PDB file of N, CA and C in Angstrom:
ATOM      1  N   MET A   1       0.687  -1.231  -0.120  1.00 63.00           N
ATOM      2  CA  MET A   1      -0.129   0.099  -0.030  1.00 63.00           C
ATOM      3  C   MET A   1       0.730   1.190  -0.205  1.00 63.00           C
ATOM      4  N   ASN A   2       1.971   1.252   0.876  1.00 76.00           N
ATOM      5  CA  ASN A   2       2.915   2.490   0.587  1.00 76.00           C
ATOM      6  C   ASN A   2       3.638   2.911  -0.538  1.00 76.00           C
ATOM      7  N   LYS A   3       3.796   1.677  -1.302  1.00 74.00           N
ATOM      8  CA  LYS A   3       4.337   1.869  -2.710  1.00 74.00           C
ATOM      9  C   LYS A   3       3.357   2.575  -3.685  1.00 74.00           C
ATOM     10  N   TYR A   4       1.990   2.585  -3.412  1.00 74.00           N
ATOM     11  CA  TYR A   4       1.009   3.038  -4.482  1.00 74.00           C
ATOM     12  C   TYR A   4       0.852   4.464  -3.613  1.00 74.00           C
ATOM     13  N   ARG A   5       0.799   4.477  -2.351  1.00 80.00           N
ATOM     14  CA  ARG A   5       0.779   6.098  -1.957  1.00 80.00           C
ATOM     15  C   ARG A   5       2.031   6.704  -2.550  1.00 80.00           C
ATOM     16  N   ALA A   6       3.406   6.200  -2.426  1.00 76.00           N
ATOM     17  CA  ALA A   6       4.397   6.927  -2.839  1.00 76.00           C
ATOM     18  C   ALA A   6       4.554   7.261  -4.458  1.00 76.00           C
ATOM     19  N   LEU A   7       4.036   6.457  -4.944  1.00 77.00           N
ATOM     20  CA  LEU A   7       3.545   6.392  -6.426  1.00 77.00           C
ATOM     21  C   LEU A   7       2.570   7.848  -6.799  1.00 77.00           C
ATOM     22  N   ILE A   8       1.479   7.719  -6.400  1.00 80.00           N
ATOM     23  CA  ILE A   8       0.721   8.844  -6.381  1.00 80.00           C
ATOM     24  C   ILE A   8       1.080  10.273  -6.062  1.00 80.00           C
ATOM     25  N   THR A   9       1.894  10.129  -4.824  1.00 78.00           N
ATOM     26  CA  THR A   9       2.376  11.316  -4.411  1.00 78.00           C
ATOM     27  C   THR A   9       3.260  11.988  -5.314  1.00 78.00           C
ATOM     28  N   LEU A  10       4.241  10.781  -5.601  1.00 75.00           N
ATOM     29  CA  LEU A  10       5.166  11.417  -6.752  1.00 75.00           C
ATOM     30  C   LEU A  10       4.895  12.196  -8.003  1.00 75.00           C
ATOM     31  N   SER A  11       3.749  11.309  -8.384  1.00 77.00           N
ATOM     32  CA  SER A  11       2.794  11.641  -9.694  1.00 77.00           C
ATOM     33  C   SER A  11       2.381  12.985  -9.674  1.00 77.00           C
ATOM     34  N   LEU A  12       1.595  13.401  -8.494  1.00 74.00           N
ATOM     35  CA  LEU A  12       1.055  14.799  -8.389  1.00 74.00           C
ATOM     36  C   LEU A  12       2.305  15.841  -8.072  1.00 74.00           C
ATOM     37  N   ILE A  13       3.312  15.346  -7.476  1.00 76.00           N
ATOM     38  CA  ILE A  13       4.560  16.209  -7.260  1.00 76.00           C
ATOM     39  C   ILE A  13       5.041  16.753  -8.564  1.00 76.00           C
ATOM     40  N   GLY A  14       5.296  15.335  -9.362  1.00 71.00           N
ATOM     41  CA  GLY A  14       5.476  15.887 -10.934  1.00 71.00           C
ATOM     42  C   GLY A  14       5.088  16.791 -12.100  1.00 71.00           C
ATOM     43  N   THR A  15       3.559  16.167 -11.593  1.00 73.00           N
ATOM     44  CA  THR A  15       2.317  17.060 -12.581  1.00 73.00           C
ATOM     45  C   THR A  15       2.371  18.383 -12.253  1.00 73.00           C
ATOM     46  N   ILE A  16       2.505  18.865 -10.908  1.00 71.00           N
ATOM     47  CA  ILE A  16       2.372  20.395 -10.190  1.00 71.00           C
ATOM     48  C   ILE A  16       3.943  20.978 -10.750  1.00 71.00           C
ATOM     49  N   LEU A  17       4.901  20.521 -10.690  1.00 66.00           N
ATOM     50  CA  LEU A  17       5.972  20.986 -11.052  1.00 66.00           C
ATOM     51  C   LEU A  17       6.135  21.288 -12.511  1.00 66.00           C
ATOM     52  N   VAL A  18       5.661  20.441 -13.279  1.00 67.00           N
ATOM     53  CA  VAL A  18       5.772  20.515 -14.627  1.00 67.00           C
ATOM     54  C   VAL A  18       4.744  21.583 -15.226  1.00 67.00           C
ATOM     55  N   GLY A  19       3.659  21.583 -14.659  1.00 65.00           N
ATOM     56  CA  GLY A  19       2.344  22.881 -14.829  1.00 65.00           C
ATOM     57  C   GLY A  19       3.186  23.901 -14.482  1.00 65.00           C
ATOM     58  N   CYS A  20       4.085  24.291 -13.334  1.00 64.00           N
ATOM     59  CA  CYS A  20       4.450  25.606 -13.019  1.00 64.00           C
ATOM     60  C   CYS A  20       5.702  26.115 -13.830  1.00 64.00           C
ATOM     61  N   ASP A  21       6.169  25.514 -14.900  1.00 60.00           N
ATOM     62  CA  ASP A  21       6.966  25.659 -15.595  1.00 60.00           C
ATOM     63  C   ASP A  21       6.543  26.594 -16.913  1.00 60.00           C
ATOM     64  N   ASN A  22       5.971  27.997 -16.781  1.00 61.00           N
ATOM     65  CA  ASN A  22       5.293  28.747 -17.799  1.00 61.00           C
ATOM     66  C   ASN A  22       5.951  29.714 -18.589  1.00 61.00           C
ATOM     67  N   SER A  23       7.456  29.853 -18.431  1.00 68.00           N
ATOM     68  CA  SER A  23       8.258  30.816 -18.453  1.00 68.00           C
ATOM     69  C   SER A  23       8.462  30.778 -20.484  1.00 68.00           C
ATOM     70  N   LYS A  24       8.498  29.528 -21.106  1.00 71.00           N
ATOM     71  CA  LYS A  24       8.699  29.172 -22.043  1.00 71.00           C
ATOM     72  C   LYS A  24       7.454  29.667 -22.735  1.00 71.00           C
ATOM     73  N   ASN A  25       6.371  29.300 -22.349  1.00 73.00           N
ATOM     74  CA  ASN A  25       5.051  29.479 -23.023  1.00 73.00           C
ATOM     75  C   ASN A  25       4.495  31.282 -22.782  1.00 73.00           C
ATOM     76  N   ASP A  26       5.246  31.792 -21.494  1.00 78.00           N
ATOM     77  CA  ASP A  26       4.851  33.278 -21.353  1.00 78.00           C
ATOM     78  C   ASP A  26       5.667  34.111 -22.599  1.00 78.00           C
ATOM     79  N   THR A  27       6.773  33.689 -22.860  1.00 83.00           N
ATOM     80  CA  THR A  27       7.871  34.040 -24.095  1.00 83.00           C
ATOM     81  C   THR A  27       7.351  33.605 -25.251  1.00 83.00           C
ATOM     82  N   ASN A  28       6.550  32.675 -25.695  1.00 88.00           N
ATOM     83  CA  ASN A  28       5.827  32.353 -27.061  1.00 88.00           C
ATOM     84  C   ASN A  28       4.762  33.688 -27.068  1.00 88.00           C
ATOM     85  N   LYS A  29       3.989  33.594 -25.994  1.00 90.00           N
ATOM     86  CA  LYS A  29       3.011  34.281 -25.822  1.00 90.00           C
ATOM     87  C   LYS A  29       2.925  36.220 -26.108  1.00 90.00           C
ATOM     88  N   GLN A  30       3.919  36.372 -25.446  1.00 91.00           N
ATOM     89  CA  GLN A  30       4.652  37.656 -25.786  1.00 91.00           C
ATOM     90  C   GLN A  30       5.133  37.940 -26.992  1.00 91.00           C
ATOM     91  N   GLN A  31       6.100  36.879 -27.857  1.00 92.00           N
ATOM     92  CA  GLN A  31       6.413  37.174 -28.988  1.00 92.00           C
ATOM     93  C   GLN A  31       5.110  37.319 -30.257  1.00 92.00           C
ATOM     94  N   LEU A  32       4.193  36.085 -30.010  1.00 92.00           N
ATOM     95  CA  LEU A  32       3.237  36.051 -31.071  1.00 92.00           C
ATOM     96  C   LEU A  32       2.409  37.615 -30.774  1.00 92.00           C
ATOM     97  N   ALA A  33       2.110  38.523 -29.675  1.00 92.00           N
ATOM     98  CA  ALA A  33       1.765  39.731 -29.175  1.00 92.00           C
ATOM     99  C   ALA A  33       2.488  40.851 -30.186  1.00 92.00           C
ATOM    100  N   ASN A  34       3.633  40.642 -30.001  1.00 93.00           N
ATOM    101  CA  ASN A  34       4.678  41.177 -30.634  1.00 93.00           C
ATOM    102  C   ASN A  34       4.260  41.418 -32.046  1.00 93.00           C
ATOM    103  N   ASP A  35       4.664  40.401 -32.494  1.00 94.00           N
ATOM    104  CA  ASP A  35       4.389  39.772 -34.262  1.00 94.00           C
ATOM    105  C   ASP A  35       3.225  40.495 -34.468  1.00 94.00           C
ATOM    106  N   ILE A  36       1.947  40.067 -33.973  1.00 93.00           N
ATOM    107  CA  ILE A  36       0.557  40.869 -34.181  1.00 93.00           C
ATOM    108  C   ILE A  36       0.858  42.596 -34.167  1.00 93.00           C
ATOM    109  N   VAL A  37       1.398  42.971 -33.204  1.00 93.00           N
ATOM    110  CA  VAL A  37       1.432  44.278 -33.400  1.00 93.00           C
ATOM    111  C   VAL A  37       2.054  45.153 -34.432  1.00 93.00           C
ATOM    112  N   ASN A  38       3.332  44.339 -34.664  1.00 94.00           N
ATOM    113  CA  ASN A  38       4.332  44.788 -35.776  1.00 94.00           C
ATOM    114  C   ASN A  38       3.453  44.717 -37.223  1.00 94.00           C
ATOM    115  N   SER A  39       2.585  43.775 -36.865  1.00 95.00           N
ATOM    116  CA  SER A  39       1.954  43.557 -38.479  1.00 95.00           C
ATOM    117  C   SER A  39       0.842  44.314 -38.898  1.00 95.00           C
ATOM    118  N   MET A  40       0.470  45.175 -37.813  1.00 95.00           N
ATOM    119  CA  MET A  40      -0.776  46.175 -38.226  1.00 95.00           C
ATOM    120  C   MET A  40      -0.584  47.034 -39.007  1.00 95.00           C
ATOM    121  N   VAL A  41      -1.496  47.621 -39.714  1.00 96.00           N
ATOM    122  CA  VAL A  41      -1.949  48.264 -41.052  1.00 96.00           C
ATOM    123  C   VAL A  41      -2.534  49.205 -40.311  1.00 96.00           C
ATOM    124  N   THR A  42      -2.471  50.562 -40.685  1.00 96.00           N
ATOM    125  CA  THR A  42      -3.343  51.784 -40.306  1.00 96.00           C
ATOM    126  C   THR A  42      -4.482  51.974 -41.666  1.00 96.00           C
ATOM    127  N   VAL A  43      -5.509  51.942 -41.076  1.00 96.00           N
ATOM    128  CA  VAL A  43      -6.776  52.251 -42.131  1.00 96.00           C
ATOM    129  C   VAL A  43      -7.442  53.552 -41.659  1.00 96.00           C
ATOM    130  N   LYS A  44      -7.290  54.560 -42.858  1.00 97.00           N
ATOM    131  CA  LYS A  44      -7.666  55.780 -43.054  1.00 97.00           C
ATOM    132  C   LYS A  44      -9.250  55.773 -42.515  1.00 97.00           C
ATOM    133  N   GLY A  45      -9.808  56.284 -41.463  1.00 97.00           N
ATOM    134  CA  GLY A  45     -11.035  56.694 -41.545  1.00 97.00           C
ATOM    135  C   GLY A  45     -11.754  57.270 -42.187  1.00 97.00           C
ATOM    136  N   GLY A  46     -13.289  57.538 -42.597  1.00 97.00           N
ATOM    137  CA  GLY A  46     -14.014  58.223 -43.472  1.00 97.00           C
ATOM    138  C   GLY A  46     -15.398  57.855 -43.336  1.00 97.00           C
ATOM    139  N   ARG A  47     -15.981  58.621 -44.018  1.00 97.00           N
ATOM    140  CA  ARG A  47     -17.831  58.159 -44.096  1.00 97.00           C
ATOM    141  C   ARG A  47     -18.039  57.810 -45.227  1.00 97.00           C
ATOM    142  N   PHE A  48     -19.189  56.876 -45.152  1.00 94.00           N
ATOM    143  CA  PHE A  48     -19.940  56.339 -46.126  1.00 94.00           C
ATOM    144  C   PHE A  48     -21.033  56.118 -46.080  1.00 94.00           C
ATOM    145  N   GLN A  49     -22.063  55.083 -46.860  1.00 92.00           N
ATOM    146  CA  GLN A  49     -23.459  54.998 -46.541  1.00 92.00           C
ATOM    147  C   GLN A  49     -23.444  53.321 -46.687  1.00 92.00           C
ATOM    148  N   MET A  50     -23.952  52.778 -45.515  1.00 90.00           N
ATOM    149  CA  MET A  50     -24.152  51.735 -45.187  1.00 90.00           C
ATOM    150  C   MET A  50     -25.602  51.358 -45.318  1.00 90.00           C
ATOM    151  N   GLY A  51     -25.702  50.106 -45.619  1.00 87.00           N
ATOM    152  CA  GLY A  51     -27.133  49.531 -45.657  1.00 87.00           C
ATOM    153  C   GLY A  51     -27.458  49.043 -47.234  1.00 87.00           C
ATOM    154  N   ASP A  52     -28.546  48.704 -47.334  1.00 87.00           N
ATOM    155  CA  ASP A  52     -29.274  48.755 -48.790  1.00 87.00           C
ATOM    156  C   ASP A  52     -29.721  49.995 -49.397  1.00 87.00           C
ATOM    157  N   PHE A  53     -29.165  50.192 -50.632  1.00 83.00           N
ATOM    158  CA  PHE A  53     -29.226  51.396 -51.516  1.00 83.00           C
ATOM    159  C   PHE A  53     -30.013  50.671 -52.817  1.00 83.00           C
ATOM    160  N   GLY A  54     -30.598  49.715 -52.636  1.00 82.00           N
ATOM    161  CA  GLY A  54     -31.397  49.466 -53.693  1.00 82.00           C
ATOM    162  C   GLY A  54     -32.345  50.428 -54.362  1.00 82.00           C
ATOM    163  N   PRO A  55     -33.163  50.328 -53.341  1.00 82.00           N
ATOM    164  CA  PRO A  55     -34.144  51.873 -53.791  1.00 82.00           C
ATOM    165  C   PRO A  55     -34.073  52.846 -54.401  1.00 82.00           C
ATOM    166  N   LEU A  56     -32.285  53.109 -54.500  1.00 81.00           N
ATOM    167  CA  LEU A  56     -31.897  54.223 -54.842  1.00 81.00           C
ATOM    168  C   LEU A  56     -31.743  54.374 -56.313  1.00 81.00           C
ATOM    169  N   VAL A  57     -31.357  52.798 -57.137  1.00 83.00           N
ATOM    170  CA  VAL A  57     -30.893  52.827 -58.172  1.00 83.00           C
ATOM    171  C   VAL A  57     -31.957  51.625 -58.826  1.00 83.00           C
ATOM    172  N   GLY A  58     -31.703  51.539 -60.170  1.00 83.00           N
ATOM    173  CA  GLY A  58     -32.381  50.838 -60.864  1.00 83.00           C
ATOM    174  C   GLY A  58     -33.677  50.698 -61.163  1.00 83.00           C
ATOM    175  N   GLU A  59     -34.465  49.681 -60.564  1.00 84.00           N
ATOM    176  CA  GLU A  59     -36.424  49.452 -60.540  1.00 84.00           C
ATOM    177  C   GLU A  59     -36.564  50.061 -59.308  1.00 84.00           C
ATOM    178  N   LYS A  60     -35.464  50.374 -58.111  1.00 80.00           N
ATOM    179  CA  LYS A  60     -35.809  51.104 -57.047  1.00 80.00           C
ATOM    180  C   LYS A  60     -36.102  49.849 -56.130  1.00 80.00           C
ATOM    181  N   LEU A  61     -35.928  48.797 -55.950  1.00 82.00           N
ATOM    182  CA  LEU A  61     -36.175  47.395 -55.423  1.00 82.00           C
ATOM    183  C   LEU A  61     -35.431  47.176 -54.118  1.00 82.00           C
ATOM    184  N   PRO A  62     -35.586  47.157 -53.348  1.00 82.00           N
ATOM    185  CA  PRO A  62     -34.482  46.388 -52.059  1.00 82.00           C
ATOM    186  C   PRO A  62     -33.794  45.315 -52.720  1.00 82.00           C
ATOM    187  N   PHE A  63     -32.130  45.411 -52.253  1.00 80.00           N
ATOM    188  CA  PHE A  63     -31.585  44.027 -52.761  1.00 80.00           C
ATOM    189  C   PHE A  63     -31.815  43.152 -51.436  1.00 80.00           C
ATOM    190  N   SER A  64     -32.222  43.261 -50.243  1.00 82.00           N
ATOM    191  CA  SER A  64     -32.533  42.394 -49.713  1.00 82.00           C
ATOM    192  C   SER A  64     -33.924  42.477 -49.085  1.00 82.00           C
ATOM    193  N   PRO A  65     -34.484  41.221 -48.630  1.00 83.00           N
ATOM    194  CA  PRO A  65     -35.692  41.554 -47.739  1.00 83.00           C
ATOM    195  C   PRO A  65     -35.499  41.612 -45.983  1.00 83.00           C
ATOM    196  N   GLY A  66     -34.261  41.376 -45.658  1.00 82.00           N
ATOM    197  CA  GLY A  66     -33.862  41.711 -44.578  1.00 82.00           C
ATOM    198  C   GLY A  66     -34.540  43.081 -43.795  1.00 82.00           C
ATOM    199  N   LEU A  67     -34.143  42.988 -42.708  1.00 80.00           N
ATOM    200  CA  LEU A  67     -34.445  44.432 -42.217  1.00 80.00           C
ATOM    201  C   LEU A  67     -33.174  45.094 -41.218  1.00 80.00           C
ATOM    202  N   ASP A  68     -31.886  44.055 -41.262  1.00 80.00           N
ATOM    203  CA  ASP A  68     -31.053  44.523 -40.464  1.00 80.00           C
ATOM    204  C   ASP A  68     -30.148  45.481 -41.405  1.00 80.00           C
ATOM    205  N   ASN A  69     -30.301  45.596 -42.547  1.00 80.00           N
ATOM    206  CA  ASN A  69     -29.873  46.786 -43.295  1.00 80.00           C
ATOM    207  C   ASN A  69     -30.609  47.774 -43.646  1.00 80.00           C
ATOM    208  N   LYS A  70     -31.250  48.301 -43.273  1.00 85.00           N
ATOM    209  CA  LYS A  70     -32.171  49.560 -43.330  1.00 85.00           C
ATOM    210  C   LYS A  70     -32.040  49.992 -42.332  1.00 85.00           C
ATOM    211  N   PRO A  71     -32.461  51.142 -42.408  1.00 88.00           N
ATOM    212  CA  PRO A  71     -32.570  52.535 -43.479  1.00 88.00           C
ATOM    213  C   PRO A  71     -31.023  52.148 -44.054  1.00 88.00           C
ATOM    214  N   LEU A  72     -30.792  52.647 -45.141  1.00 88.00           N
ATOM    215  CA  LEU A  72     -29.686  53.563 -45.581  1.00 88.00           C
ATOM    216  C   LEU A  72     -29.339  54.488 -44.726  1.00 88.00           C
ATOM    217  N   HIS A  73     -28.000  54.560 -44.678  1.00 91.00           N
ATOM    218  CA  HIS A  73     -27.625  55.533 -43.724  1.00 91.00           C
ATOM    219  C   HIS A  73     -26.290  55.716 -43.324  1.00 91.00           C
ATOM    220  N   TRP A  74     -25.897  56.981 -43.064  1.00 95.00           N
ATOM    221  CA  TRP A  74     -24.221  57.268 -43.283  1.00 95.00           C
ATOM    222  C   TRP A  74     -23.727  56.977 -41.996  1.00 95.00           C
ATOM    223  N   VAL A  75     -22.467  56.484 -41.941  1.00 95.00           N
ATOM    224  CA  VAL A  75     -21.476  56.172 -41.086  1.00 95.00           C
ATOM    225  C   VAL A  75     -20.164  56.690 -41.233  1.00 95.00           C
ATOM    226  N   GLU A  76     -19.550  56.924 -39.985  1.00 97.00           N
ATOM    227  CA  GLU A  76     -18.255  57.575 -39.944  1.00 97.00           C
ATOM    228  C   GLU A  76     -17.214  56.720 -39.434  1.00 97.00           C
ATOM    229  N   LEU A  77     -15.902  56.601 -39.549  1.00 96.00           N
ATOM    230  CA  LEU A  77     -15.044  55.760 -38.793  1.00 96.00           C
ATOM    231  C   LEU A  77     -14.137  56.409 -38.811  1.00 96.00           C
ATOM    232  N   SER A  78     -13.212  56.184 -37.636  1.00 97.00           N
ATOM    233  CA  SER A  78     -11.835  56.726 -37.087  1.00 97.00           C
ATOM    234  C   SER A  78     -10.958  56.220 -37.803  1.00 97.00           C
ATOM    235  N   ASP A  79      -9.533  56.725 -37.667  1.00 97.00           N
ATOM    236  CA  ASP A  79      -8.716  55.885 -38.276  1.00 97.00           C
ATOM    237  C   ASP A  79      -8.247  54.501 -37.174  1.00 97.00           C
ATOM    238  N   PHE A  80      -8.251  53.471 -37.934  1.00 95.00           N
ATOM    239  CA  PHE A  80      -8.050  52.271 -37.046  1.00 95.00           C
ATOM    240  C   PHE A  80      -6.873  51.569 -37.355  1.00 95.00           C
ATOM    241  N   LYS A  81      -6.523  50.499 -36.292  1.00 95.00           N
ATOM    242  CA  LYS A  81      -5.426  49.560 -37.034  1.00 95.00           C
ATOM    243  C   LYS A  81      -6.161  48.184 -37.171  1.00 95.00           C
ATOM    244  N   ILE A  82      -5.560  47.211 -38.185  1.00 94.00           N
ATOM    245  CA  ILE A  82      -6.030  45.783 -38.356  1.00 94.00           C
ATOM    246  C   ILE A  82      -4.640  45.173 -38.974  1.00 94.00           C
ATOM    247  N   THR A  83      -4.672  43.901 -38.568  1.00 88.00           N
ATOM    248  CA  THR A  83      -4.046  42.819 -38.766  1.00 88.00           C
ATOM    249  C   THR A  83      -4.551  41.951 -39.809  1.00 88.00           C
TER     250      THR A  83
END
């Protein structure tokens, strides 16, 4: 019985010690974050119309039956970064 107890105890201690070594993992996360930030590009903001513009052209019919893109409206975005 003592052999099993010792084996379980050593296994738990080993698992805990292995789980505590996060230095390599933290370094990888930081490198990934740096790579993402360095690959970002700036998109200049502006103003545009967003929504269903079908009623303004051609047969004056909507391009989609859904209500999630109505009414046609103006949107203004600030400059932003994206990767």
